mmCIF file of C-alpha atoms and ligand atoms in Angstrom:
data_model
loop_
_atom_site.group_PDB
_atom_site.id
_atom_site.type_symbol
_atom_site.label_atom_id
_atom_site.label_comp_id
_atom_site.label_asym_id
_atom_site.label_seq_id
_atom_site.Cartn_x
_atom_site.Cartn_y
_atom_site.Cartn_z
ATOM 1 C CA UNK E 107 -149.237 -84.692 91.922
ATOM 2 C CA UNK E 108 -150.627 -81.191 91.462
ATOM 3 C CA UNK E 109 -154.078 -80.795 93.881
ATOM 4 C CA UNK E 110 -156.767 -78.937 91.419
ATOM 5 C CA UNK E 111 -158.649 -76.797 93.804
ATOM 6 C CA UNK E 112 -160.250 -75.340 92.027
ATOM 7 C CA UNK E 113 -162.454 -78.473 90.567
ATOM 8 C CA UNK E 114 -165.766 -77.377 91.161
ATOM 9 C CA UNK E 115 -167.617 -79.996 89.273
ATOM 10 C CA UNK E 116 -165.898 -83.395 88.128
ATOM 11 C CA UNK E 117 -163.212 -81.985 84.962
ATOM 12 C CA UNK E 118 -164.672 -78.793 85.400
ATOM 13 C CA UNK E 119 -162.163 -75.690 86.928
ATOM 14 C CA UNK E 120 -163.531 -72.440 87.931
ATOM 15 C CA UNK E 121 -161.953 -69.322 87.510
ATOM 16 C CA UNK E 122 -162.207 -65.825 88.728
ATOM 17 C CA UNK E 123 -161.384 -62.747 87.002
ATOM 18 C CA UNK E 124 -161.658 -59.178 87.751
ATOM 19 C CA UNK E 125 -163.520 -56.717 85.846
ATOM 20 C CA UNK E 126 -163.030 -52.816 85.998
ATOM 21 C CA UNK E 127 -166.965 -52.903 85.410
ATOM 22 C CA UNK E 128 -169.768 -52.345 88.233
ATOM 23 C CA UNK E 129 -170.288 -56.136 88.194
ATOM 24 C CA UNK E 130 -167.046 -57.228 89.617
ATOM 25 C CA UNK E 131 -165.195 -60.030 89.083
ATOM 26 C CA UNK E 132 -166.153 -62.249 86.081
ATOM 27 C CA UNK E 133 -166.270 -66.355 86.450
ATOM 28 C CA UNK E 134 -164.638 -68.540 83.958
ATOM 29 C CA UNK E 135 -164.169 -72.431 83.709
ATOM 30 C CA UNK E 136 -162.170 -74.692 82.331
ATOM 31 C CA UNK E 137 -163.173 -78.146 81.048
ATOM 32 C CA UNK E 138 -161.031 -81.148 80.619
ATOM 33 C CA UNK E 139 -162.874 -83.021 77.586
ATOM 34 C CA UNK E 140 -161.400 -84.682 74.556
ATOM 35 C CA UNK E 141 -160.083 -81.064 74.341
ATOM 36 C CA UNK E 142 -159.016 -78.868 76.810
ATOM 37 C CA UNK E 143 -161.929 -76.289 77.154
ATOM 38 C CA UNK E 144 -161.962 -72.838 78.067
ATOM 39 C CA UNK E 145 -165.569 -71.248 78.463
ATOM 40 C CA UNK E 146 -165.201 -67.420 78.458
ATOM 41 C CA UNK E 147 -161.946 -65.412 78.634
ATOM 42 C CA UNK E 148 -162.572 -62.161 80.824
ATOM 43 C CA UNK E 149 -162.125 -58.812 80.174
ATOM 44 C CA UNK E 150 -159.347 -57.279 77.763
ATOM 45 C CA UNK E 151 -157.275 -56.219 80.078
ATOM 46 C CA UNK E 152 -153.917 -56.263 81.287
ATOM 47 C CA UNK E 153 -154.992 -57.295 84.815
ATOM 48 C CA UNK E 154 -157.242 -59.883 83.843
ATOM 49 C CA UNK E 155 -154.980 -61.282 81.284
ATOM 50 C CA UNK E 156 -152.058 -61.544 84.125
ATOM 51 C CA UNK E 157 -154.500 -63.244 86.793
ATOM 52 C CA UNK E 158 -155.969 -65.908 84.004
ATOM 53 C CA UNK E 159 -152.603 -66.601 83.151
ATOM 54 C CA UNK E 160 -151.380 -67.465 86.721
ATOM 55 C CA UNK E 161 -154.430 -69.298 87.751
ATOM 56 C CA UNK E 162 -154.163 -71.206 84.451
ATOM 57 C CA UNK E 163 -150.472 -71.868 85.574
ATOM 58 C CA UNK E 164 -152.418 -73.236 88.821
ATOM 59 C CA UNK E 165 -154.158 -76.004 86.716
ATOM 60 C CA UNK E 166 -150.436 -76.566 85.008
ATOM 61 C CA UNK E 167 -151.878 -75.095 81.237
ATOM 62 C CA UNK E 168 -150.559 -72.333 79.238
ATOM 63 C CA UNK E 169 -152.948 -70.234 77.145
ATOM 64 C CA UNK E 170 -151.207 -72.098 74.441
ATOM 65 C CA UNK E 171 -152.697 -74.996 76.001
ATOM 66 C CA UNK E 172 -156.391 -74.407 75.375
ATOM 67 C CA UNK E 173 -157.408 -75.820 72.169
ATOM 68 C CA UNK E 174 -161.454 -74.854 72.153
ATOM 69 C CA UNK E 175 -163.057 -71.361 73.805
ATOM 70 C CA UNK E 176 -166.800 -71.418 73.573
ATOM 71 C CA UNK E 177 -168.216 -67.963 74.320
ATOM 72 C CA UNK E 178 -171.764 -67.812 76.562
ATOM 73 C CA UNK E 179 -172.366 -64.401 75.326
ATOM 74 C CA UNK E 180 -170.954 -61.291 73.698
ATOM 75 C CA UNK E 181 -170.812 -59.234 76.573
ATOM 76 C CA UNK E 182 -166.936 -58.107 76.798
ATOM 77 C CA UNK E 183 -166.890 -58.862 80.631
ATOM 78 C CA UNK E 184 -167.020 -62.591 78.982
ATOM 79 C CA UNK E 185 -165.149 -62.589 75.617
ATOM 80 C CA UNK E 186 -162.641 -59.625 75.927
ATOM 81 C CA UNK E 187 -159.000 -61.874 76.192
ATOM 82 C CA UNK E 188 -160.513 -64.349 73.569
ATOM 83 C CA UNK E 189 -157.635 -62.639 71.331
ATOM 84 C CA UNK E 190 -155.435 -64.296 72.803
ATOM 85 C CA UNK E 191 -156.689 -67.715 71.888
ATOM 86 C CA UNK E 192 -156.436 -67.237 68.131
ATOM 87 C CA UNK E 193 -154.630 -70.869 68.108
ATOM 88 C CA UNK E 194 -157.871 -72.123 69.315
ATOM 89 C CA UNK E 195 -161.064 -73.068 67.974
ATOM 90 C CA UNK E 196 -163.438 -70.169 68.923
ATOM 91 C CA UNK E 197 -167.043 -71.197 69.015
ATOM 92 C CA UNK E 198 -170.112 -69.052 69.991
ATOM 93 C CA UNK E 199 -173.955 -68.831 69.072
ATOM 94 C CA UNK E 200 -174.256 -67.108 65.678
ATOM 95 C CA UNK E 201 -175.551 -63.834 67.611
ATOM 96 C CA UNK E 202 -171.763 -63.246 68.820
ATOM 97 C CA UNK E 203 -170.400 -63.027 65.552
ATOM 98 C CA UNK E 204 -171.421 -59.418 64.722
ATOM 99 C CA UNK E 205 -169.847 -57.901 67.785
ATOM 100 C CA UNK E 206 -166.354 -59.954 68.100
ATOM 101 C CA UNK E 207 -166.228 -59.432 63.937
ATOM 102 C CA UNK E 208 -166.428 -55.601 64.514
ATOM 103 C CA UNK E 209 -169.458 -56.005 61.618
ATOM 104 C CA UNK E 210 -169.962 -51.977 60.774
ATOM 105 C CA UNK E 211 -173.027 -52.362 58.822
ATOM 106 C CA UNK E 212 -174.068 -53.940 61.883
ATOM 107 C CA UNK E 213 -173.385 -51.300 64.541
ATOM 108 C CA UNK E 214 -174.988 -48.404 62.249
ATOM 109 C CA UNK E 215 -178.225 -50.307 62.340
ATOM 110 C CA UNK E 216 -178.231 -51.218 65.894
ATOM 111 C CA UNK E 217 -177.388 -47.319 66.506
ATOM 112 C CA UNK E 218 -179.929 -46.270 64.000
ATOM 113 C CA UNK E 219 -182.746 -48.418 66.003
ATOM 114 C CA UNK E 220 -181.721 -47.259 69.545
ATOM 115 C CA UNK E 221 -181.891 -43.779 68.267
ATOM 116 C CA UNK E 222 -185.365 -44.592 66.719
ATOM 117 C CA UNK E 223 -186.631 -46.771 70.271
ATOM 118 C CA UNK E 224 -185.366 -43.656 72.681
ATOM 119 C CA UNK E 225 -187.661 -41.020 70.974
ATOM 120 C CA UNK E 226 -190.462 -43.410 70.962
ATOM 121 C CA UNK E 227 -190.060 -44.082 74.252
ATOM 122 C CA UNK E 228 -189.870 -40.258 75.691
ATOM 123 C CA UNK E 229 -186.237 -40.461 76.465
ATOM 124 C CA UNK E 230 -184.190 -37.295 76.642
ATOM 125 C CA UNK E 231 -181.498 -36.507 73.999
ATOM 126 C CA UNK E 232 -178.775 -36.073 77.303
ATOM 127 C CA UNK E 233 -179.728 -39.410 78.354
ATOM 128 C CA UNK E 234 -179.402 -41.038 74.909
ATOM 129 C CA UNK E 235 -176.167 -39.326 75.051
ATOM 130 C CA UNK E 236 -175.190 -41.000 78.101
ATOM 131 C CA UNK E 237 -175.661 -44.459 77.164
ATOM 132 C CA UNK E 238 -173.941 -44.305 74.241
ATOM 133 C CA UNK E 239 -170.687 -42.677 75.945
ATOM 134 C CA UNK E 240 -171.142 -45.803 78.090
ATOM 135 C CA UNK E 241 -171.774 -48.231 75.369
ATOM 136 C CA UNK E 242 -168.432 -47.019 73.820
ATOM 137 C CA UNK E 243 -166.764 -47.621 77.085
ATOM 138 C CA UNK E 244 -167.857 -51.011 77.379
ATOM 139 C CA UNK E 245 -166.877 -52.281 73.445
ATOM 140 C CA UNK E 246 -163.252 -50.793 74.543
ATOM 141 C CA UNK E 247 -162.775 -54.107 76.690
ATOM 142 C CA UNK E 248 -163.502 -56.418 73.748
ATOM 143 C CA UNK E 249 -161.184 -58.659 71.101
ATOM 144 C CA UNK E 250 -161.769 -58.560 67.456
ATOM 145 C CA UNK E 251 -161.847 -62.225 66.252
ATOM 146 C CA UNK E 252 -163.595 -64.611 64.001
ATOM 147 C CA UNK E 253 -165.661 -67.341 65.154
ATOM 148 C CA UNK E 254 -164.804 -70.997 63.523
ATOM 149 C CA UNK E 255 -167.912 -72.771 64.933
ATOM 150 C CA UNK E 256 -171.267 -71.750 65.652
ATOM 151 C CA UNK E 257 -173.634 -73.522 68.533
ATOM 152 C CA UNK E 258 -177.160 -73.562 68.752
ATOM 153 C CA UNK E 259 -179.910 -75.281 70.321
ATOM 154 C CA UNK E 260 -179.417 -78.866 71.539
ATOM 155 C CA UNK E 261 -175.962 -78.908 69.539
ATOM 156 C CA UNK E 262 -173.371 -81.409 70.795
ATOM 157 C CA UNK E 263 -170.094 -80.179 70.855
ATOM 158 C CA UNK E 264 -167.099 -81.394 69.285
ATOM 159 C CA UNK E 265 -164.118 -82.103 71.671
ATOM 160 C CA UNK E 266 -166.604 -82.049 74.485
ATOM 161 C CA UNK E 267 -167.890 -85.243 74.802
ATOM 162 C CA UNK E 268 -171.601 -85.201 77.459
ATOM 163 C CA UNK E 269 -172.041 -81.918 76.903
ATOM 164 C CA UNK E 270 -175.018 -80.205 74.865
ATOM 165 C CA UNK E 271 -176.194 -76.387 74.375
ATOM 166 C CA UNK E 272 -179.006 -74.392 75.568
ATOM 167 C CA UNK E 273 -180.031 -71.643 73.860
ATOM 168 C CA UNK E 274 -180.634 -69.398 77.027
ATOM 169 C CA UNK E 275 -181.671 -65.847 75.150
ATOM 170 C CA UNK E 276 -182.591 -63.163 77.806
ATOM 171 C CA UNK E 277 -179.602 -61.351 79.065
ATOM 172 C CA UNK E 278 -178.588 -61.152 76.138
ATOM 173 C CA UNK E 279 -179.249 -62.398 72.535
ATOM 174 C CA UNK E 280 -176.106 -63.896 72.115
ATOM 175 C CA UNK E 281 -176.841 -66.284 75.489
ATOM 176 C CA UNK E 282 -175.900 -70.053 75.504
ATOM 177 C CA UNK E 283 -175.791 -72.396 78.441
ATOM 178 C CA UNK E 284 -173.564 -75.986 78.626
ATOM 179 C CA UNK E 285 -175.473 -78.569 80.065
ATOM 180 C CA UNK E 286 -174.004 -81.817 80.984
ATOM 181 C CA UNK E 287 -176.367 -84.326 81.111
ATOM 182 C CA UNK E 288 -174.648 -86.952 83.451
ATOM 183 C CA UNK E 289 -174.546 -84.862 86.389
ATOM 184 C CA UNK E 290 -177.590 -81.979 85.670
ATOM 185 C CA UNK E 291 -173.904 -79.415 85.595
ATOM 186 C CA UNK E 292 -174.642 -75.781 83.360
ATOM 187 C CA UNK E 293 -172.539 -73.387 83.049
ATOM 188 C CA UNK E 294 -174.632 -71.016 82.861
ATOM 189 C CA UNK E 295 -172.958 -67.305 81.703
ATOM 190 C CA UNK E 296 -175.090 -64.387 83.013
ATOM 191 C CA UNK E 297 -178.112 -66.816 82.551
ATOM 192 C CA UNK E 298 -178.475 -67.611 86.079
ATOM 193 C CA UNK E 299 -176.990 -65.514 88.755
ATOM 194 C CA UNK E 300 -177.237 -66.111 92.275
ATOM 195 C CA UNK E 301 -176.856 -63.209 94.332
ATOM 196 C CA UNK E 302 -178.526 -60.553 91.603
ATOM 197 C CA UNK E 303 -181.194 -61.528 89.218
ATOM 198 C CA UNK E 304 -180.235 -60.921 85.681
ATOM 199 C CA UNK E 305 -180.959 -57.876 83.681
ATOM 200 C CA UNK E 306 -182.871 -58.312 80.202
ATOM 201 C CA UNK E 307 -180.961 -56.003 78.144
ATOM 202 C CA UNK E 308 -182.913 -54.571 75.042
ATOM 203 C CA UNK E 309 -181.358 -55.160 72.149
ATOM 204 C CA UNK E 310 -181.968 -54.331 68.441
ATOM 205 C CA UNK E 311 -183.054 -56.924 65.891
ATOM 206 C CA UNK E 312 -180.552 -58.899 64.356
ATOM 207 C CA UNK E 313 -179.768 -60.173 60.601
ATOM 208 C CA UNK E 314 -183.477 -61.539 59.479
ATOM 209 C CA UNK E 315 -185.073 -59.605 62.330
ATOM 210 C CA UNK E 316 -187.432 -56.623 61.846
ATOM 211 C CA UNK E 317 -188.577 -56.428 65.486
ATOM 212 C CA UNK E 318 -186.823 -56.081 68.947
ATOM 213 C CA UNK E 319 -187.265 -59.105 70.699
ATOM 214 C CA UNK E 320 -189.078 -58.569 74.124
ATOM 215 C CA UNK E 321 -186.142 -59.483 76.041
ATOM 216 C CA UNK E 322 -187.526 -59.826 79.367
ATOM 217 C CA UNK E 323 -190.086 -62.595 78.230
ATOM 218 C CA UNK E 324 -187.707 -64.327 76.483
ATOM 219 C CA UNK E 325 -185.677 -64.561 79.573
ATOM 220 C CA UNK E 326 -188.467 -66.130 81.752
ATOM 221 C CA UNK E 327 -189.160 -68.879 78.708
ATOM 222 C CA UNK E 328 -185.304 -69.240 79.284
ATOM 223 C CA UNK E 329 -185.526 -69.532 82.408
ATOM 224 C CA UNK E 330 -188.235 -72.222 82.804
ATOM 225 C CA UNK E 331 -186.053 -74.302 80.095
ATOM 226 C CA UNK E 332 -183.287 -74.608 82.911
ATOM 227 C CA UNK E 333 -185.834 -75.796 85.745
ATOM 228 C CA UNK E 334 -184.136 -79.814 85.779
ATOM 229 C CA UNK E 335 -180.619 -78.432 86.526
ATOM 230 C CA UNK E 336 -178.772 -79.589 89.782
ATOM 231 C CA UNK E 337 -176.456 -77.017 90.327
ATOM 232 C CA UNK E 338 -175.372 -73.942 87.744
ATOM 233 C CA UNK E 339 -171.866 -72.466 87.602
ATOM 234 C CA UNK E 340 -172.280 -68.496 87.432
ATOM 235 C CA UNK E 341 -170.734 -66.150 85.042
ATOM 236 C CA UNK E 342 -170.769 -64.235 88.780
ATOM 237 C CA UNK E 343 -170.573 -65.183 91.875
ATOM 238 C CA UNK E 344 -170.599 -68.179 93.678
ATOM 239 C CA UNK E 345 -172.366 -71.561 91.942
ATOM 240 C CA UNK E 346 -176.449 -71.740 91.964
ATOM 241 C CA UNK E 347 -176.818 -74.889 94.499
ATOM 242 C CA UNK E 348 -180.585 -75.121 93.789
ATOM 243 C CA UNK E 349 -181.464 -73.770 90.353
ATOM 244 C CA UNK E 350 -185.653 -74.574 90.647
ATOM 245 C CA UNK E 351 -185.721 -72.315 93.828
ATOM 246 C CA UNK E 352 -183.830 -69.786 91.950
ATOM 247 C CA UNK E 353 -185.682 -69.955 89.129
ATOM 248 C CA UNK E 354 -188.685 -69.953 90.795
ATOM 249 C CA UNK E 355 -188.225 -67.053 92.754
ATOM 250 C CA UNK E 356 -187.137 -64.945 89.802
ATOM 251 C CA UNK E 357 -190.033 -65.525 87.832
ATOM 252 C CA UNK E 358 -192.366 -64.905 91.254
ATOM 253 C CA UNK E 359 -190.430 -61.403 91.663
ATOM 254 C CA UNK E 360 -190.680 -60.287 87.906
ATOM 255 C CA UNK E 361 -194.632 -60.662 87.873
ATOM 256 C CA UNK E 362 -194.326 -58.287 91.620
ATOM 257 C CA UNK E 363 -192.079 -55.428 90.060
ATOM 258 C CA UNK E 364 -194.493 -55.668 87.432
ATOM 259 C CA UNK E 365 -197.673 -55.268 89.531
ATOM 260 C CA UNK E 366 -195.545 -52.067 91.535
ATOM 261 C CA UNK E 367 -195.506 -50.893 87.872
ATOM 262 C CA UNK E 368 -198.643 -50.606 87.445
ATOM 263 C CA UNK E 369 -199.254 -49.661 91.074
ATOM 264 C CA UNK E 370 -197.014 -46.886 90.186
ATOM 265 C CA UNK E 371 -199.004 -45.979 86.683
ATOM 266 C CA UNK E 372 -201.872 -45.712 88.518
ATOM 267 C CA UNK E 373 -204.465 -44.026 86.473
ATOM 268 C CA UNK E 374 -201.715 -41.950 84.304
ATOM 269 C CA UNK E 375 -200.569 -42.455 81.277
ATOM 270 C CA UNK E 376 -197.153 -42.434 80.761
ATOM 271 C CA UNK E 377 -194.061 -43.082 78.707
ATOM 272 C CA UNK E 378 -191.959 -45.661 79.319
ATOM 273 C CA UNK E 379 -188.695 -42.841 80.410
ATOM 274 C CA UNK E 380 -191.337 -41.160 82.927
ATOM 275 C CA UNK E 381 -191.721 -44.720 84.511
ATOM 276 C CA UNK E 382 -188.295 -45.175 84.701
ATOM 277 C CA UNK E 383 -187.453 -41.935 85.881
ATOM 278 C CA UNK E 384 -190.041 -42.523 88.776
ATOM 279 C CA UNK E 385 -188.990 -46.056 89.621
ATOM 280 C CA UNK E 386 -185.262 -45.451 89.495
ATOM 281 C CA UNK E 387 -184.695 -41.567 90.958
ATOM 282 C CA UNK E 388 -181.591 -42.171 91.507
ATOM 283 C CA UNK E 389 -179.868 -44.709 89.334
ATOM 284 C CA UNK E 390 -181.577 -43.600 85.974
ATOM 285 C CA UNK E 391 -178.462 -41.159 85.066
ATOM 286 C CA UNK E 392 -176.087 -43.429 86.560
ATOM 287 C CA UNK E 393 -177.279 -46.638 84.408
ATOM 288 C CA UNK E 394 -179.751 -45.443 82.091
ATOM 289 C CA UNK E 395 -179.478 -48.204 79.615
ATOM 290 C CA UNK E 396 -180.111 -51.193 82.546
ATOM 291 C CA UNK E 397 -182.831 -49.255 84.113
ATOM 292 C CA UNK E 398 -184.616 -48.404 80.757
ATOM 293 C CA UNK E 399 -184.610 -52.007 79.943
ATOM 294 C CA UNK E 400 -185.612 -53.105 83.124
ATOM 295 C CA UNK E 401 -188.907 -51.071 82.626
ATOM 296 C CA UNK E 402 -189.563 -51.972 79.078
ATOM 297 C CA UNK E 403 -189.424 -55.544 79.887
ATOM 298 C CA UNK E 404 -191.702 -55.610 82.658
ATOM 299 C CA UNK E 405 -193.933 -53.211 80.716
ATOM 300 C CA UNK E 406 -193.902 -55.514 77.840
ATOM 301 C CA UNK E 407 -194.814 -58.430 80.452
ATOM 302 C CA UNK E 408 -197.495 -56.344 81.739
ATOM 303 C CA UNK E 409 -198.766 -56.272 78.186
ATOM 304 C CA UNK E 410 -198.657 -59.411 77.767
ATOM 305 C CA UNK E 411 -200.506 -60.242 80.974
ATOM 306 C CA UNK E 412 -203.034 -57.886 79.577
ATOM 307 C CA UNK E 413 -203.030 -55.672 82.474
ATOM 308 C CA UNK E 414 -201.799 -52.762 80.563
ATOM 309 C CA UNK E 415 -201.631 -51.271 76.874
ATOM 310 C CA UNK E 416 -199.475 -48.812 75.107
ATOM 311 C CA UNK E 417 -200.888 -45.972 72.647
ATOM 312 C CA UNK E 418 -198.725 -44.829 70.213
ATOM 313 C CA UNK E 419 -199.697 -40.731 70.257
ATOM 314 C CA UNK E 420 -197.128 -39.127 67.358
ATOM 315 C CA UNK E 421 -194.924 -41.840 67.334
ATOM 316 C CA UNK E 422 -194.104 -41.940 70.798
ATOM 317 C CA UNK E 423 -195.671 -44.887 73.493
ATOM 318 C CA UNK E 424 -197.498 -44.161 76.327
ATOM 319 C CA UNK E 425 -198.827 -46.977 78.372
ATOM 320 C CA UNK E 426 -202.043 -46.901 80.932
ATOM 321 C CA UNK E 427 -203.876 -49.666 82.905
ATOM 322 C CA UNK E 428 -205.990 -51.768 80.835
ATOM 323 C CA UNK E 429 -209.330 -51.247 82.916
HETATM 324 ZN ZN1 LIG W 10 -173.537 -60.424 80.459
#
């Protein structure tokens, strides 16, 4: 009889993938439901499609095998390979569909708003230029595909019998989480990390939306929806044994880079680029669109804590303490 060791949870197979991104290696999983299960694919490319196929091969399936993918999120570290499972049901939260359909109409707008968000934000043209040479690079690792079912909030799944959906949005809009009630199991995406906390990325609005949702609070309501788990399997990384402690300690250290934020604003006022600039010295060039949203977001918490405000002065934000 074949030994599956890589069984990380009862019917539930981990795998690992590598990445050519600064993350590293990506985590997928396979679950053995009613059907065979495959959440998240890897990256598109060839190395990542040879390894899934040989630890597949471990677990005795063939790609051909798999007959439902659900997607956590649209980030191409996650869905790249999904391609290759056009035999299989694809399902995703709605928020996925835009990016794996290629929707044009839909990456003008989300271009147009960036544009519009940098300059109100004081951030220089080169930068601006940078993260969109690096946004291209990213969408280069990604599959064009349709999705056949969409998942949302508290939606069992067909095929997948025990197991419900989180909506977990945060790291990114597109974020679900599979909870399994019987044993307190998620599979968590980029949700919950273990050995780096999660970045809020900004993102535009979507279909229906007019504003930019503040990502970063989003991610701690998320957050606090996940505190009954027992143990999380990463989208990174090695499996979050205590999820509460986690959890905890990731909200505790958002509200203290928030407070150093304001430390650091001291009786200024600034745009949100300065800030970043000054909090990041180094790493602002190298990752400008991680380290602009990880100021935003905790400026937008500090707003909502009240302990700052932002002026709009000809169209662009500067915030200062609120005294
Ligand atoms: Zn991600």
């Amino acid at each position: 009889m074949l030994v599956k060791t890589k069984e990380v949870a009862p019917s539930v197979y981990g795998i690992t993938i590598p990445t050519p991104f600064l993350v590293g290696p990506v985590n997928v999983y396979i679950i053995e439901g009613e059907r065979l299960t495959l959440v998240d694919t890897g990256v598109k490319t060839e190395e990542a499609k040879r390894v899934l196929e040989a630890e597949l091969l471990e677990l005795d399936y063939r790609f051909s095998d798999i007959e439902l993918v659900i997607l956590t999120h649209h980030h191409p570290d996650h869905i790249g390979l999904v391609e290759e499972f056009d035999h299989a049901t694809i399902a995703s939260h709605e928020k996925t569909k835009p990016w794996l359909e290629g929707d044009q109409r839909f990456f003008e707008q989300k271009n147009d708003f960036f544009r519009e968000l940098y300059t109100a934000h004081g951030v220089d043209e080169n930068i601006v230029a940078l993260i969109e040479k690096s946004n291209a690079y990213y969408l280069k690792y990604t599959s064009r595909i349709g999705i056949d079912v969409t998942l949302s909030e508290g939606d069992r799944i067909e095929g997948l019998p025990g197991w419900s959906v989180i909506e977990t949005p945060g790291h990114a809009q597109s974020q679900i989480s599979l909870y399994r009630e019987r044993d307190g199991v998620l599979i968590s995406g980029d949700h919950l990390i273990a050995h780096i906390s999660s970045n809020a990325i900004i993102e535009a609005p979507y279909k229906g939306e007019t504003e930019r949702p503040k990502t970063l609070l989003q991610y701690r309501d998320s957050l606090k929806k996940c505190l009954h788990v027992k143990r999380a399997f990463s989208g990174h990384g090695k499996p979050v044994e205590d999820p509460k402690a986690l959890i905890e300690e990731r909200l505790q250290k958002q509200i203290e880079k928030a407070k150093a934020i304001k430390n650091l604003l001291g009786e200024e006022t600034l745009t949100s680029f300065e800030l970043c600039k000054r909090l990041y010295p180094q790493m602002y060039t190298k990752q400008p669109g991680l380290t602009l949203s990880e100021t935003l977001g905790h400026l937008d918490l500090l707003e909502e804590m009240n302990e700052v405000k932002a002026v709009n002065e000809n169209s662009v934000y500067r915030y200062c303490k609120v005294d």
